Short mmCIF file of C-alpha atoms in Angstrom, two decimals:
data_model
loop_
_atom_site.label_atom_id
_atom_site.label_comp_id
_atom_site.label_asym_id
_atom_site.label_seq_id
_atom_site.Cartn_x
_atom_site.Cartn_y
_atom_site.Cartn_z
CA UNK A 1 34.63 -2.14 -7.89
CA UNK A 2 32.21 0.75 -6.82
CA UNK A 3 32.74 4.24 -7.98
CA UNK A 4 33.67 6.86 -5.54
CA UNK A 5 31.47 9.85 -4.65
CA UNK A 6 33.59 12.03 -6.82
CA UNK A 7 34.07 9.92 -9.91
CA UNK A 8 31.47 8.66 -12.65
CA UNK A 9 33.94 6.45 -14.31
CA UNK A 10 36.55 4.35 -12.34
CA UNK A 11 39.24 2.23 -14.03
CA UNK A 12 41.50 -0.14 -12.26
CA UNK A 13 44.44 -1.79 -13.86
CA UNK A 14 42.62 -1.95 -17.25
CA UNK A 15 44.51 -3.73 -20.01
CA UNK A 16 43.20 -4.44 -23.52
CA UNK A 17 45.04 -6.48 -26.23
CA UNK A 18 43.81 -7.20 -29.75
CA UNK A 19 43.60 -10.85 -30.96
CA UNK A 20 46.58 -10.44 -32.98
CA UNK A 21 48.70 -9.52 -29.75
CA UNK A 22 48.75 -5.72 -30.32
CA UNK A 23 48.70 -4.15 -26.80
CA UNK A 24 46.43 -1.01 -26.91
CA UNK A 25 46.16 -0.31 -23.00
CA UNK A 26 48.39 -1.80 -20.15
CA UNK A 27 47.47 -1.47 -16.56
CA UNK A 28 45.45 1.85 -16.92
CA UNK A 29 44.23 3.29 -13.77
CA UNK A 30 42.15 6.51 -13.22
CA UNK A 31 38.73 8.11 -12.97
CA UNK A 32 36.47 10.61 -14.63
CA UNK A 33 34.52 13.03 -12.62
CA UNK A 34 30.78 13.89 -12.72
CA UNK A 35 31.39 16.89 -15.03
CA UNK A 36 32.70 17.74 -18.49
CA UNK A 37 36.03 16.18 -19.31
CA UNK A 38 38.10 16.53 -22.48
CA UNK A 39 40.08 13.13 -23.14
CA UNK A 40 43.27 13.87 -25.10
CA UNK A 41 46.20 11.96 -26.23
CA UNK A 42 48.41 11.05 -29.21
CA UNK A 43 47.10 8.93 -32.24
CA UNK A 44 47.33 5.35 -31.27
CA UNK A 45 47.39 6.06 -27.43
CA UNK A 46 43.95 4.20 -27.16
CA UNK A 47 41.38 6.89 -26.47
CA UNK A 48 38.70 5.52 -28.72
CA UNK A 49 39.42 2.01 -27.48
CA UNK A 50 39.04 3.34 -23.79
CA UNK A 51 35.70 4.83 -24.73
CA UNK A 52 34.45 1.67 -26.18
CA UNK A 53 35.55 -0.18 -23.11
CA UNK A 54 33.65 2.18 -20.70
CA UNK A 55 30.62 1.77 -23.03
CA UNK A 56 30.80 -1.95 -22.76
CA UNK A 57 31.24 -2.49 -26.45
CA UNK A 58 34.72 -4.14 -25.68
CA UNK A 59 35.74 -6.29 -22.80
CA UNK A 60 39.02 -5.50 -20.92
CA UNK A 61 41.79 -8.20 -21.25
CA UNK A 62 42.23 -7.57 -17.43
CA UNK A 63 41.23 -5.01 -14.88
CA UNK A 64 37.99 -3.53 -13.99
CA UNK A 65 35.58 -0.57 -14.96
CA UNK A 66 32.87 0.68 -12.88
CA UNK A 67 30.48 3.51 -13.80
CA UNK A 68 27.80 5.60 -11.92
CA UNK A 69 24.66 4.52 -13.86
CA UNK A 70 24.21 3.75 -17.52
CA UNK A 71 26.58 4.80 -20.19
CA UNK A 72 25.58 6.45 -23.57
CA UNK A 73 28.25 6.42 -26.44
CA UNK A 74 28.41 8.48 -29.66
CA UNK A 75 31.01 7.02 -32.02
CA UNK A 76 32.94 9.10 -34.73
CA UNK A 77 30.78 7.83 -37.60
CA UNK A 78 27.06 7.36 -37.06
CA UNK A 79 25.72 4.33 -38.90
CA UNK A 80 22.21 4.52 -40.31
CA UNK A 81 20.20 2.79 -43.09
CA UNK A 82 17.87 4.44 -45.80
CA UNK A 83 14.81 3.57 -43.49
CA UNK A 84 16.30 5.04 -40.27
CA UNK A 85 14.02 7.52 -38.81
CA UNK A 86 14.89 10.60 -36.61
CA UNK A 87 13.08 8.77 -33.80
CA UNK A 88 15.29 5.72 -34.18
CA UNK A 89 18.60 7.90 -34.33
CA UNK A 90 17.30 9.63 -31.03
CA UNK A 91 16.92 6.14 -29.60
CA UNK A 92 13.31 6.57 -28.75
CA UNK A 93 11.80 4.90 -31.89
CA UNK A 94 10.41 1.86 -29.96
CA UNK A 95 8.94 4.02 -27.08
CA UNK A 96 7.36 6.48 -29.58
CA UNK A 97 5.84 3.56 -31.72
CA UNK A 98 4.67 1.95 -28.64
CA UNK A 99 3.00 5.20 -27.27
CA UNK A 100 1.28 5.71 -30.62
CA UNK A 101 -0.03 2.10 -30.56
CA UNK A 102 -1.51 2.60 -27.00
CA UNK A 103 -3.07 5.92 -27.94
CA UNK A 104 -4.81 4.02 -30.86
CA UNK A 105 -6.32 1.58 -28.24
CA UNK A 106 -3.67 -1.04 -27.98
CA UNK A 107 -3.60 -2.98 -24.58
CA UNK A 108 -0.57 -5.19 -25.55
CA UNK A 109 1.73 -5.35 -22.41
CA UNK A 110 4.88 -5.22 -24.65
CA UNK A 111 3.89 -1.74 -25.72
CA UNK A 112 3.49 -0.53 -21.97
CA UNK A 113 6.88 -2.18 -21.25
CA UNK A 114 8.51 -0.24 -24.14
CA UNK A 115 7.07 3.15 -22.83
CA UNK A 116 7.81 2.38 -19.12
CA UNK A 117 7.52 5.67 -17.35
CA UNK A 118 8.50 7.82 -20.23
CA UNK A 119 5.08 8.79 -21.21
CA UNK A 120 6.28 12.35 -22.40
CA UNK A 121 9.08 11.08 -24.66
CA UNK A 122 7.64 12.34 -27.87
CA UNK A 123 7.06 15.86 -26.46
CA UNK A 124 10.51 15.94 -24.96
CA UNK A 125 12.16 14.72 -28.18
CA UNK A 126 10.37 17.31 -30.31
CA UNK A 127 11.20 20.05 -27.71
CA UNK A 128 14.89 19.18 -27.66
CA UNK A 129 15.05 19.17 -31.50
CA UNK A 130 13.33 22.50 -31.92
CA UNK A 131 15.49 24.06 -29.38
CA UNK A 132 18.49 23.38 -31.62
CA UNK A 133 16.82 24.41 -34.80
CA UNK A 134 16.56 20.64 -36.03
CA UNK A 135 13.61 19.09 -38.06
CA UNK A 136 11.04 18.02 -35.47
CA UNK A 137 9.36 15.17 -37.59
CA UNK A 138 10.27 12.12 -35.76
CA UNK A 139 9.29 9.91 -38.80
CA UNK A 140 11.42 11.73 -41.21
CA UNK A 141 14.25 9.51 -42.50
CA UNK A 142 17.92 10.34 -41.47
CA UNK A 143 19.29 10.16 -45.15
CA UNK A 144 17.41 13.55 -45.78
CA UNK A 145 19.29 15.46 -43.05
CA UNK A 146 22.72 16.88 -43.61
CA UNK A 147 25.74 15.31 -42.02
CA UNK A 148 25.84 18.13 -39.39
CA UNK A 149 22.17 17.61 -38.61
CA UNK A 150 22.74 13.90 -38.32
CA UNK A 151 25.39 14.43 -35.68
CA UNK A 152 23.31 16.82 -33.68
CA UNK A 153 20.26 14.67 -33.71
CA UNK A 154 22.42 11.77 -32.43
CA UNK A 155 23.87 13.94 -29.68
CA UNK A 156 20.31 14.89 -28.77
CA UNK A 157 19.48 11.22 -28.35
CA UNK A 158 22.36 10.91 -25.97
CA UNK A 159 20.89 13.72 -23.94
CA UNK A 160 17.39 12.14 -23.89
CA UNK A 161 18.73 8.90 -22.72
CA UNK A 162 19.55 10.54 -19.35
CA UNK A 163 22.43 8.27 -18.92
CA UNK A 164 24.68 8.55 -16.04
CA UNK A 165 27.75 8.97 -18.36
CA UNK A 166 27.99 10.22 -21.91
CA UNK A 167 30.86 9.47 -24.25
CA UNK A 168 31.48 11.41 -27.36
CA UNK A 169 34.29 10.41 -29.82
CA UNK A 170 35.29 13.40 -32.18
CA UNK A 171 31.83 14.83 -32.32
CA UNK A 172 32.79 18.07 -34.40
CA UNK A 173 34.46 16.13 -37.30
CA UNK A 174 33.02 17.37 -40.58
CA UNK A 175 30.60 19.95 -38.89
CA UNK A 176 30.42 23.42 -40.41
CA UNK A 177 30.81 26.45 -38.19
CA UNK A 178 27.21 27.11 -37.50
CA UNK A 179 26.59 23.41 -36.58
CA UNK A 180 29.58 23.43 -34.40
CA UNK A 181 28.25 26.34 -32.53
CA UNK A 182 25.05 24.54 -31.81
CA UNK A 183 27.18 21.65 -30.66
CA UNK A 184 29.22 23.97 -28.48
CA UNK A 185 25.91 25.14 -26.90
CA UNK A 186 24.90 21.66 -26.14
CA UNK A 187 28.11 21.05 -24.30
CA UNK A 188 27.89 24.25 -22.57
CA UNK A 189 24.32 23.32 -21.05
CA UNK A 190 25.38 19.80 -20.43
CA UNK A 191 24.37 18.29 -16.96
CA UNK A 192 26.06 15.07 -15.76
CA UNK A 193 29.16 13.35 -16.63
CA UNK A 194 30.55 13.96 -19.98
CA UNK A 195 33.75 12.53 -21.62
CA UNK A 196 34.80 14.03 -25.04
CA UNK A 197 37.55 12.78 -27.26
CA UNK A 198 38.46 15.58 -29.59
CA UNK A 199 41.17 17.52 -31.45
CA UNK A 200 38.89 20.60 -31.57
CA UNK A 201 40.60 23.16 -29.17
CA UNK A 202 37.55 25.38 -29.07
CA UNK A 203 35.48 22.29 -27.89
CA UNK A 204 38.17 21.20 -25.49
CA UNK A 205 38.11 24.74 -23.87
CA UNK A 206 34.50 24.20 -22.95
CA UNK A 207 35.15 21.29 -20.60
CA UNK A 208 35.80 21.43 -16.86
CA UNK A 209 38.77 19.00 -16.78
CA UNK A 210 41.29 17.68 -19.01
CA UNK A 211 42.49 14.00 -18.78
CA UNK A 212 45.57 12.83 -20.93
CA UNK A 213 46.00 9.27 -21.89
CA UNK A 214 49.84 8.91 -22.43
CA UNK A 215 51.91 5.71 -22.06
CA UNK A 216 49.14 3.77 -20.57
CA UNK A 217 48.75 6.33 -17.73
CA UNK A 218 45.93 8.77 -17.16
CA UNK A 219 46.91 12.34 -15.85
CA UNK A 220 44.10 14.51 -14.73
CA UNK A 221 44.00 18.35 -14.72
CA UNK A 222 41.20 20.42 -13.29
CA UNK A 223 40.81 22.85 -16.08
CA UNK A 224 40.19 23.14 -19.82
CA UNK A 225 42.67 22.26 -22.49
CA UNK A 226 44.22 25.71 -22.93
CA UNK A 227 45.09 25.86 -19.29
CA UNK A 228 46.52 22.35 -19.22
CA UNK A 229 48.70 23.14 -22.26
CA UNK A 230 50.01 26.17 -20.50
CA UNK A 231 50.57 24.06 -17.31
CA UNK A 232 52.20 21.30 -19.24
CA UNK A 233 54.49 23.87 -21.06
CA UNK A 234 55.58 25.37 -17.81
CA UNK A 235 56.02 21.91 -16.23
CA UNK A 236 58.28 20.74 -19.08
CA UNK A 237 60.40 24.14 -18.96
CA UNK A 238 60.99 23.41 -15.30
CA UNK A 239 61.88 19.67 -15.98
CA UNK A 240 64.38 20.80 -18.72
CA UNK A 241 65.85 23.02 -16.33
CA UNK A 242 66.23 20.39 -13.73
CA UNK A 243 67.59 17.96 -16.17
CA UNK A 244 70.24 20.41 -17.34
CA UNK A 245 71.32 20.91 -13.66
CA UNK A 246 71.46 17.40 -13.17
CA UNK A 247 73.64 16.88 -16.02
CA UNK A 248 75.89 19.58 -15.11
CA UNK A 249 76.19 18.12 -11.66
CA UNK A 250 77.12 14.69 -13.11
CA UNK A 251 79.80 16.20 -15.37
CA UNK A 252 81.13 18.08 -12.18
CA UNK A 253 81.26 14.88 -10.08
CA UNK A 254 82.99 12.98 -13.17
CA UNK A 255 85.56 15.67 -13.36
CA UNK A 256 86.19 15.60 -9.65
CA UNK A 257 86.44 11.93 -9.72
CA UNK A 258 89.28 12.07 -12.51
CA UNK A 259 91.05 14.79 -10.41
CA UNK A 260 91.04 12.79 -7.44
CA UNK A 261 92.34 9.68 -9.40
CA UNK A 262 95.24 11.80 -10.51
CA UNK A 263 96.03 12.95 -6.94
CA UNK A 264 95.85 9.28 -5.77
CA UNK A 265 98.14 8.01 -8.41
CA UNK A 266 100.77 10.73 -7.64
CA UNK A 267 100.51 9.87 -3.96
CA UNK A 268 101.13 6.17 -4.68
CA UNK A 269 104.16 7.03 -6.87
CA UNK A 270 105.60 9.19 -4.08
CA UNK A 271 105.02 6.44 -1.56
CA UNK A 272 106.79 3.89 -3.39
CA UNK A 273 109.56 6.06 -4.95
CA UNK A 274 112.34 5.16 -2.58
CA UNK A 275 112.85 1.31 -2.52
CA UNK A 276 115.75 1.60 -0.03
CA UNK A 277 113.32 3.32 2.47
CA UNK A 278 110.74 0.43 1.97
CA UNK A 279 113.52 -2.13 2.56
CA UNK A 280 114.58 -0.59 6.00
CA UNK A 281 111.46 0.72 7.32
CA UNK A 282 109.98 -2.86 7.52
CA UNK A 283 106.73 -3.14 9.45
CA UNK A 284 106.25 0.60 9.96
CA UNK A 285 106.24 1.03 6.23
CA UNK A 286 103.69 -1.69 5.51
CA UNK A 287 101.31 -0.25 8.19
CA UNK A 288 101.58 3.17 6.57
CA UNK A 289 101.22 1.71 3.23
CA UNK A 290 98.10 -0.08 4.19
CA UNK A 291 96.56 2.73 5.81
CA UNK A 292 97.24 4.96 2.58
CA UNK A 293 95.61 2.36 0.57
CA UNK A 294 92.50 2.43 2.63
CA UNK A 295 92.35 5.94 2.66
CA UNK A 296 92.59 6.04 -1.15
CA UNK A 297 90.06 3.39 -1.64
CA UNK A 298 87.71 5.46 0.68
CA UNK A 299 88.22 8.50 -1.36
CA UNK A 300 87.54 6.50 -4.60
CA UNK A 301 84.31 5.10 -3.00
CA UNK A 302 83.01 8.73 -2.00
CA UNK A 303 83.53 9.87 -5.59
CA UNK A 304 81.87 6.89 -6.99
CA UNK A 305 78.92 7.21 -4.75
CA UNK A 306 78.43 10.83 -5.63
CA UNK A 307 78.64 9.86 -9.38
CA UNK A 308 76.08 7.29 -8.88
CA UNK A 309 73.70 9.65 -7.09
CA UNK A 310 74.28 12.31 -9.88
CA UNK A 311 73.52 9.60 -12.54
CA UNK A 312 70.42 8.60 -10.74
CA UNK A 313 69.32 12.26 -10.51
CA UNK A 314 69.80 12.54 -14.42
CA UNK A 315 67.74 9.51 -14.87
CA UNK A 316 64.90 10.74 -12.75
CA UNK A 317 64.95 14.22 -14.36
CA UNK A 318 65.05 12.78 -17.74
CA UNK A 319 61.89 10.57 -17.14
CA UNK A 320 60.03 13.94 -16.33
CA UNK A 321 61.01 15.40 -19.66
CA UNK A 322 58.82 14.47 -22.52
CA UNK A 323 60.72 12.80 -25.49
CA UNK A 324 57.54 11.59 -27.50
CA UNK A 325 58.09 10.63 -31.11
CA UNK A 326 56.80 13.55 -33.20
CA UNK A 327 55.16 13.31 -36.62
CA UNK A 328 57.57 15.15 -39.16
CA UNK A 329 55.67 16.06 -42.21
CA UNK A 330 58.21 17.27 -44.83
CA UNK A 331 56.42 18.20 -48.06
CA UNK A 332 58.47 18.37 -51.30
CA UNK A 333 59.50 21.80 -52.81
CA UNK A 334 58.02 21.90 -56.31
CA UNK A 335 59.24 25.48 -56.84
CA UNK A 336 55.96 26.81 -58.36
CA UNK A 337 56.55 30.08 -60.38
CA UNK A 338 54.54 33.02 -59.00
CA UNK A 339 52.62 33.60 -62.15
CA UNK A 340 51.93 29.94 -62.96
CA UNK A 341 48.47 29.27 -63.65
CA UNK A 342 47.21 26.24 -61.53
CA UNK A 343 43.66 25.60 -61.78
CA UNK A 344 40.31 27.34 -61.98
CA UNK A 345 37.70 26.84 -59.30
CA UNK A 346 34.31 27.22 -61.11
CA UNK A 347 31.33 28.76 -59.66
CA UNK A 348 27.90 28.32 -61.01
CA UNK A 349 27.48 32.22 -61.37
CA UNK A 350 30.58 32.44 -63.72
CA UNK A 351 32.97 34.03 -61.23
CA UNK A 352 35.62 31.35 -61.08
CA UNK A 353 38.65 31.79 -59.03
CA UNK A 354 41.95 30.99 -60.86
CA UNK A 355 44.88 29.95 -58.48
CA UNK A 356 48.20 31.24 -59.51
CA UNK A 357 51.58 30.29 -58.33
CA UNK A 358 51.97 29.12 -54.76
CA UNK A 359 48.66 30.70 -53.63
CA UNK A 360 47.04 29.36 -50.41
CA UNK A 361 43.13 29.07 -50.69
CA UNK A 362 40.75 27.88 -48.18
CA UNK A 363 37.31 26.65 -49.18
CA UNK A 364 34.39 26.87 -46.51
CA UNK A 365 30.71 26.66 -46.58
CA UNK A 366 27.76 24.96 -44.69
CA UNK A 367 27.37 21.15 -44.60
CA UNK A 368 25.72 20.00 -47.82
CA UNK A 369 26.81 22.91 -49.97
CA UNK A 370 28.93 20.47 -52.02
CA UNK A 371 32.51 21.42 -51.07
CA UNK A 372 33.80 17.78 -51.65
CA UNK A 373 32.04 17.65 -54.99
CA UNK A 374 33.59 20.92 -56.16
CA UNK A 375 37.00 19.68 -55.24
CA UNK A 376 36.40 16.39 -57.16
CA UNK A 377 35.26 18.51 -60.25
CA UNK A 378 38.25 20.82 -59.83
CA UNK A 379 41.08 18.09 -59.82
CA UNK A 380 40.73 17.07 -63.62
CA UNK A 381 41.10 20.82 -64.50
CA UNK A 382 44.52 21.19 -62.85
CA UNK A 383 47.25 22.27 -65.19
CA UNK A 384 49.91 20.94 -62.91
CA UNK A 385 50.94 17.59 -61.07
CA UNK A 386 48.29 17.48 -58.30
CA UNK A 387 48.01 15.37 -55.01
CA UNK A 388 44.67 14.93 -53.21
CA UNK A 389 44.09 13.90 -49.76
CA UNK A 390 40.48 12.93 -49.44
CA UNK A 391 38.23 13.26 -46.27
CA UNK A 392 37.66 9.29 -46.34
CA UNK A 393 41.06 7.79 -46.64
CA UNK A 394 40.84 4.97 -49.30
CA UNK A 395 43.69 2.32 -49.09
CA UNK A 396 43.92 -1.18 -50.33
CA UNK A 397 43.14 -3.00 -47.07
CA UNK A 398 44.93 -6.10 -48.16
CA UNK A 399 48.20 -4.34 -49.18
CA UNK A 400 50.80 -3.61 -46.54
CA UNK A 401 52.04 -0.15 -45.57
CA UNK A 402 55.35 -0.79 -47.38
CA UNK A 403 53.69 -2.03 -50.52
CA UNK A 404 51.37 0.98 -50.65
CA UNK A 405 54.27 3.61 -50.37
CA UNK A 406 56.63 1.70 -52.44
CA UNK A 407 54.16 1.82 -55.23
CA UNK A 408 54.41 5.63 -55.44
CA UNK A 409 58.06 5.81 -55.06
CA UNK A 410 59.46 2.82 -56.86
CA UNK A 411 62.65 4.56 -57.79
CA UNK A 412 63.47 5.66 -54.24
CA UNK A 413 66.39 3.93 -52.44
CA UNK A 414 64.69 1.51 -49.94
CA UNK A 415 66.99 2.77 -47.03
CA UNK A 416 66.08 6.25 -47.75
CA UNK A 417 62.45 5.49 -48.18
CA UNK A 418 62.38 3.83 -44.67
CA UNK A 419 64.00 6.87 -43.08
CA UNK A 420 61.59 9.16 -44.53
CA UNK A 421 58.70 6.93 -43.48
CA UNK A 422 60.16 6.94 -39.96
CA UNK A 423 59.56 10.70 -39.94
CA UNK A 424 55.79 9.94 -40.24
CA UNK A 425 56.11 7.40 -37.44
CA UNK A 426 55.72 4.46 -40.01
CA UNK A 427 58.58 2.11 -39.16
CA UNK A 428 59.60 -1.41 -37.83
CA UNK A 429 56.76 -3.97 -37.79
CA UNK A 430 54.13 -1.38 -38.83
CA UNK A 431 55.45 -1.31 -42.33
CA UNK A 432 54.41 -5.05 -42.74
CA UNK A 433 50.94 -4.40 -41.48
CA UNK A 434 47.96 -4.51 -43.85
CA UNK A 435 46.22 -1.21 -44.25
CA UNK A 436 42.97 -2.82 -43.02
CA UNK A 437 44.30 -3.02 -39.53
CA UNK A 438 45.46 0.56 -39.13
CA UNK A 439 43.58 3.20 -37.07
CA UNK A 440 42.28 6.37 -38.55
CA UNK A 441 45.40 8.37 -37.71
CA UNK A 442 47.75 5.56 -38.98
CA UNK A 443 45.77 5.39 -42.28
CA UNK A 444 46.24 9.26 -42.58
CA UNK A 445 49.90 8.97 -42.06
CA UNK A 446 50.08 6.32 -44.90
CA UNK A 447 48.13 8.73 -47.04
CA UNK A 448 50.23 11.48 -46.24
CA UNK A 449 53.50 9.43 -46.99
CA UNK A 450 52.07 8.64 -50.51
CA UNK A 451 51.76 12.38 -51.16
CA UNK A 452 55.02 13.42 -49.75
CA UNK A 453 57.04 10.64 -51.41
CA UNK A 454 55.32 10.75 -54.89
CA UNK A 455 57.20 11.65 -58.02
CA UNK A 456 56.89 14.06 -59.69
CA UNK A 457 56.46 16.36 -56.71
CA UNK A 458 52.81 17.95 -56.79
CA UNK A 459 52.50 21.60 -57.51
CA UNK A 460 48.96 21.78 -56.26
CA UNK A 461 48.16 20.08 -53.03
CA UNK A 462 44.36 19.57 -52.39
CA UNK A 463 43.40 18.61 -48.80
CA UNK A 464 39.72 17.78 -47.80
CA UNK A 465 39.24 17.98 -43.83
CA UNK A 466 42.94 16.88 -43.15
CA UNK A 467 42.75 17.38 -39.33
CA UNK A 468 39.92 14.89 -38.79
CA UNK A 469 42.25 11.96 -37.83
CA UNK A 470 45.16 14.02 -36.48
CA UNK A 471 46.04 14.46 -32.81
CA UNK A 472 46.88 18.02 -31.57
CA UNK A 473 50.70 17.53 -32.09
CA UNK A 474 49.98 16.11 -35.65
CA UNK A 475 47.94 19.11 -36.45
CA UNK A 476 50.77 21.34 -35.38
CA UNK A 477 53.20 19.53 -37.53
CA UNK A 478 50.89 19.57 -40.39
CA UNK A 479 50.60 23.42 -40.27
CA UNK A 480 54.24 23.74 -40.01
CA UNK A 481 54.79 21.65 -43.11
CA UNK A 482 52.17 23.51 -45.10
CA UNK A 483 53.58 26.75 -44.10
CA UNK A 484 56.98 25.64 -45.78
CA UNK A 485 55.16 24.23 -48.97
CA UNK A 486 56.05 26.37 -51.93
CA UNK A 487 53.37 24.97 -54.11
CA UNK A 488 49.60 25.85 -54.53
CA UNK A 489 47.27 24.76 -51.63
CA UNK A 490 43.54 24.24 -51.86
CA UNK A 491 42.22 23.10 -48.46
CA UNK A 492 38.57 22.41 -47.11
CA UNK A 493 38.30 22.53 -43.35
CA UNK A 494 35.62 23.61 -40.80
CA UNK A 495 38.56 23.89 -38.21
CA UNK A 496 38.58 27.49 -37.93
CA UNK A 497 41.92 27.58 -35.77
CA UNK A 498 43.63 25.36 -38.32
CA UNK A 499 42.63 27.70 -41.13
CA UNK A 500 43.84 30.79 -39.29
CA UNK A 501 47.15 29.14 -38.54
CA UNK A 502 47.58 28.43 -42.23
CA UNK A 503 47.66 32.09 -42.95
CA UNK A 504 45.67 31.74 -46.15
CA UNK A 505 45.88 34.17 -49.07
CA UNK A 506 42.18 33.77 -50.05
CA UNK A 507 39.20 32.15 -48.49
CA UNK A 508 36.33 31.20 -50.61
CA UNK A 509 33.00 30.29 -49.46
CA UNK A 510 30.62 28.00 -51.34
CA UNK A 511 26.99 28.55 -50.91
CA UNK A 512 24.26 26.04 -51.62
CA UNK A 513 23.80 25.92 -55.40
CA UNK A 514 27.39 26.24 -56.26
CA UNK A 515 27.92 29.94 -56.00
CA UNK A 516 31.43 30.83 -54.76
CA UNK A 517 31.91 34.07 -52.72
CA UNK A 518 35.37 35.53 -51.71
CA UNK A 519 35.29 35.93 -48.01
CA UNK A 520 38.80 37.52 -47.93
#
């Protein structure tokens, strides 16, 4: 199936099912244009799977995918070894090595094949890195880079490939603000087709188009995410009004049908009231009776048709109204006294910050400053029950979801426990699935459930980059839950929008070397 002139990726009836029978995509049809596109959708909708299918890392169960040229793919987690060089992460290692061998006098044909027509590859790579303020030593090993530098180098490698289509899966996860700004600049200057899966609203607003994957359907909007969100909100408002009107009309038709039935019944009683009249009228009476019955049946049919049309209108209007399952995060109320000492966050310069009562503290700082390490050092110092949600969710992959949550709430009534898990969209067959089969967003929900249902209720909640595996709706639900939480909160996040929505009492910034500075 060739792509059209207006698309760089074309999908036709694409389905994908895992070997265990789990259906991820079913008959997906759509296209991505030759510009920057934000791909959004709920956790579990199949966004990452769709990218891997387009990249050729997975094969569709059915359907076809066509792309305009080669495809370059950057996964959420960049995998390297201790010996991986910057040149290797850029994807130019073989060409650079071959070019150097030729410069040293080699005439081996495989070196010339490795270089191809890319004789300036080393100069281009160094120039791209320098333009982003990244280390330019191509032989430097990747483990000497920060996490943010590693992501930017990998993204630079995607640009160097000059692929027809570039795919990025959550590229801003774990990036500090300066690194995010550099990534934003890369996206701003991107030429060619770029498809980005992200929950970062600032990144999504730098795209030219938004595509939503929902219920195995791709919906394309010609604008960035904020415009699409506004469009969708208006569309849903209109749909709700149409549904309300349709329901009102259905009630009206049902009421008129009842009123008509009452009138018909009265007419029938009146027509048969006088037995003597029926006896003497004979044929004339029968003819009139048959005519009346036909008339009454016609009136019933008219009302039945009206009700059927009204009910069909309600069904059609209802399909236009979104009724998606929503993640409902309800945190326990620990009722922490205002002056209760919670924990001291220790700075190397002796200026520790002590959390008191239900204080809300955000911890920020550049990549590599040691924020996660500081959290791990702080947890044992807590003077109250504490719950910790780490950046990397650690679960027993062999245990089921039910076994995992049941272990932290053994005294909770099983029925009540299932009801509370359902609010986190953990229900039905999913409860029997092993943790090892879950997606990132599903693993986060299991971890959240373990925090929410634990006894005793935590008086200090410590979160390390909690939005990394949540979709946009999930982030909103988490913000709402944290807003109502009456315990102490210590959260590490590079998501500036998320931090602002939390309405923090204090923001601390950790500088390299362990020095804490109060920003506000």
